Short mmCIF file of C-alpha atoms and ligand atoms in Angstrom, two decimals:
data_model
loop_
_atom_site.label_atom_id
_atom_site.label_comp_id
_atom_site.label_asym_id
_atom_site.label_seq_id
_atom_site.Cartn_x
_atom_site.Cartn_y
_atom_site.Cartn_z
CA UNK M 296 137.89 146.16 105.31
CA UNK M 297 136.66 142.44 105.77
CA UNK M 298 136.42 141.04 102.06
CA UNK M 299 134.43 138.02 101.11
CA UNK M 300 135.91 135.52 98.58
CA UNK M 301 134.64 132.94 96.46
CA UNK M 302 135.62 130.61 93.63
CA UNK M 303 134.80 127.50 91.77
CA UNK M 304 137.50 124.82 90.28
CA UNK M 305 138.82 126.90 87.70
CA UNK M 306 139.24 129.97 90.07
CA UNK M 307 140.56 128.94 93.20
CA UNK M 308 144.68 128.96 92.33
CA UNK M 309 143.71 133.13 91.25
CA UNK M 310 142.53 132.88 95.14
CA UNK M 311 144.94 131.27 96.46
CA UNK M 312 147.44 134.16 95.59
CA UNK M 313 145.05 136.83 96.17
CA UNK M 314 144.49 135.90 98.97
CA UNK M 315 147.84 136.91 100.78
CA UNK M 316 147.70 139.86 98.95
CA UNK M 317 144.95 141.12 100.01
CA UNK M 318 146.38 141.00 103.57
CA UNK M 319 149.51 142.24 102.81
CA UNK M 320 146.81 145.57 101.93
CA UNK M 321 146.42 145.44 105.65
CA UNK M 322 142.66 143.75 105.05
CA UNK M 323 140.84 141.01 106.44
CA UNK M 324 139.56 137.61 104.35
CA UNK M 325 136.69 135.67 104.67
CA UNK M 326 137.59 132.78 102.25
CA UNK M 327 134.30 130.85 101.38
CA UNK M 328 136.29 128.40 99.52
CA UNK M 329 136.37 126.05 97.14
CA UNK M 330 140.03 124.94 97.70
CA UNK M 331 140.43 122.13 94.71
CA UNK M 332 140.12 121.40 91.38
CA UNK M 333 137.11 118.95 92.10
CA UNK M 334 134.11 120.19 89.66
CA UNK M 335 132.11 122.78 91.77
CA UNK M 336 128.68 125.16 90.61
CA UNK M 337 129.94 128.89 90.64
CA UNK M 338 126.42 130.38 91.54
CA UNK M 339 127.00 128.28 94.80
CA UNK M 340 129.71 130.17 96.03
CA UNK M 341 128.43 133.47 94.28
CA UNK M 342 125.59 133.24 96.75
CA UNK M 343 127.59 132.70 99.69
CA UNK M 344 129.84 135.62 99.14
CA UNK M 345 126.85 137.87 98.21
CA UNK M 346 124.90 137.41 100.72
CA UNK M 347 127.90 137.86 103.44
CA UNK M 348 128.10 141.60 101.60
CA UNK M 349 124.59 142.43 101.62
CA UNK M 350 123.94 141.41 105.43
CA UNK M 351 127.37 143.88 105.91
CA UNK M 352 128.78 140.67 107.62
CA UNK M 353 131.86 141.51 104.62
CA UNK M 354 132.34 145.11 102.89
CA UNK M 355 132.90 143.73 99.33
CA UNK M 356 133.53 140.54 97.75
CA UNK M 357 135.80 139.39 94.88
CA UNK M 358 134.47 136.28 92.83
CA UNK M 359 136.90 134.18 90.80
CA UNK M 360 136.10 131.09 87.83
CA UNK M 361 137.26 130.63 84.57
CA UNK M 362 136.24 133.55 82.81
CA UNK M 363 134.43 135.60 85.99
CA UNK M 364 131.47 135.89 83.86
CA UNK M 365 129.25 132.90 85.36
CA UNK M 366 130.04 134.77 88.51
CA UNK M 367 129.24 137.80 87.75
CA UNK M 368 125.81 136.82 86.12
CA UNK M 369 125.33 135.03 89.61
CA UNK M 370 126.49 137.83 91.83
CA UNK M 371 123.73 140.31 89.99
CA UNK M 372 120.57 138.26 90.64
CA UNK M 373 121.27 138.96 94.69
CA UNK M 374 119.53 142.20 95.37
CA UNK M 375 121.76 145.12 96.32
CA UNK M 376 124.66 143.41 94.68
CA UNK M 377 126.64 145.73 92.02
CA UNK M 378 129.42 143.17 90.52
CA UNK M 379 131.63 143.97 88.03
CA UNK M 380 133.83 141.36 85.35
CA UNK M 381 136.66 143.11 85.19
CA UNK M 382 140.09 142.29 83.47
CA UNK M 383 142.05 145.91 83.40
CA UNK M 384 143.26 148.85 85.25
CA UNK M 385 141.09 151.25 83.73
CA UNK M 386 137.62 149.29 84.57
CA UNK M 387 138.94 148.45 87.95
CA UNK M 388 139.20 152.15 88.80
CA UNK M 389 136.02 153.46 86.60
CA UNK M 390 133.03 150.43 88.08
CA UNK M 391 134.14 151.80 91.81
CA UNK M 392 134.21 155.62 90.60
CA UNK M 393 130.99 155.48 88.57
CA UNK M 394 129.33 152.12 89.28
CA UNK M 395 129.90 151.68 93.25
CA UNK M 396 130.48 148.07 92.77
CA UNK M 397 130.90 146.10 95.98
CA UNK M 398 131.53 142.96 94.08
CA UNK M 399 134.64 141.84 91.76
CA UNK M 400 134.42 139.23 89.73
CA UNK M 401 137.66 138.40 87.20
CA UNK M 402 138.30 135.20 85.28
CA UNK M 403 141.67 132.78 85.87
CA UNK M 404 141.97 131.73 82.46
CA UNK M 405 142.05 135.80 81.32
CA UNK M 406 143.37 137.22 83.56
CA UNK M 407 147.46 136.91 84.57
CA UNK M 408 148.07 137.16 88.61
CA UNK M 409 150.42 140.00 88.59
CA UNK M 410 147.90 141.92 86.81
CA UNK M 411 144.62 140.38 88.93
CA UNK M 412 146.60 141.59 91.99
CA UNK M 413 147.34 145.04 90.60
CA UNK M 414 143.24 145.42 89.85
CA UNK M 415 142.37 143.78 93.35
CA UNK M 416 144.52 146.60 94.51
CA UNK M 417 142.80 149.67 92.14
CA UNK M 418 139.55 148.23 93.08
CA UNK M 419 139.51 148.49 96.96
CA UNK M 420 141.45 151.64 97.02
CA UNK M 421 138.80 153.86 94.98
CA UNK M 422 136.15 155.90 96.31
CA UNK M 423 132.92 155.77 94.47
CA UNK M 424 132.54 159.82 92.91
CA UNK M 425 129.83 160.93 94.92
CA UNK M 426 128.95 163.24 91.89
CA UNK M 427 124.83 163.63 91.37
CA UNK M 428 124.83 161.62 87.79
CA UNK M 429 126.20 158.63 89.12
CA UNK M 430 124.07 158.45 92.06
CA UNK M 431 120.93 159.37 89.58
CA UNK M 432 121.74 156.57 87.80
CA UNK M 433 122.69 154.33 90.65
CA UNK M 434 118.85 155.15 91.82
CA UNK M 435 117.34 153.95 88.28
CA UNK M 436 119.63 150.91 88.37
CA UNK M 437 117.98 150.18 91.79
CA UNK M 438 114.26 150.87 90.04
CA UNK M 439 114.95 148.27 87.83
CA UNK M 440 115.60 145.78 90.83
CA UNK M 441 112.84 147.07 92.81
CA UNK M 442 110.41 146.48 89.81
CA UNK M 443 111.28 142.46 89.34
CA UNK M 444 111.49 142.18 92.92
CA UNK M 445 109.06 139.96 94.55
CA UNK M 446 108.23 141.32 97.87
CA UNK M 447 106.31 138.28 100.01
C1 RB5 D 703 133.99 126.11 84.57
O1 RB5 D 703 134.40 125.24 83.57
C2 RB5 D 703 133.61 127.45 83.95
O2 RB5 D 703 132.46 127.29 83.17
C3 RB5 D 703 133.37 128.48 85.03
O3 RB5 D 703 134.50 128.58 85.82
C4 RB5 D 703 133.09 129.88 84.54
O4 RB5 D 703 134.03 130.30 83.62
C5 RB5 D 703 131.72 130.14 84.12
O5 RB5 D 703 131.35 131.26 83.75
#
């Protein structure tokens, strides 16, 4: 899979050693920076990342600050967007099993790296269950969008 990633200043260390990981997975990385601890706006680099996995230009996309949540808020403004904060095993596995989340969003200052690796890991490997209540509620997720959309 080609997976898009994005950070701000207090995410991109977390990046820096998923990064290699990720490849090690036998994946591809589309690193939309940033690469330094100079102050940075996360929705920035939300945006970027989202809209490489909407086009399909990526597959999914992992966003990393502080706490992942300023991400994550970002990420779920883009239409078709799913992201998920996540900072354990068990959610890793459960948002692609029930939620179909094609973003990941996790926080540096929670999260450890052995264990951000371990849910990068759970996260790419699970299949969403293609079972009829999660895809019923997948649609009214997507009515929500589609009603505060503003088509031109
Ligand atoms: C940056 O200080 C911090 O606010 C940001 O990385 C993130 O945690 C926001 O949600």
């Amino acid at each position: 899979m080609k997976i898009a990633l994005g950070a701000d200043h207090a995410g991109y260390r977390l990046k820096d050693v998923i990064i290699p990981f990720i490849e090690s997975l036998g994946h591809q990385v589309m690193d939309f920076g940033c690469n330094c601890g100079d102050s940075v706006d996360y929705p920035d680099y939300a945006l970027e990342v989202c809209q490489k996995v909407v086009s399909g230009e990526a597959d999914k996309g992992i966003l990393l600050c502080g706490t992942g949540i300023g991400m994550s808020i970002a990420a779920n403004k883009v239409p078709g967007i799913r992201c998920a904060l996540v900072h354990d095993l068990f959610s890793a596995k459960a948002t692609r099993e029930h939620n179909d989340t094609n973003v990941l969003a996790m926080g540096e200052r929670v999260v450890g790296p052995g264990v951000a690796e371990e849910i990068v890991k759970i996260w790419l490997e699970t299949e969403f269950s293609e079972g009829v209540r999660h895809k019923n509620r997948l649609n009214k997720v997507q009515s929500i969008e589609d009603r505060f959309t503003v088509h031109p």
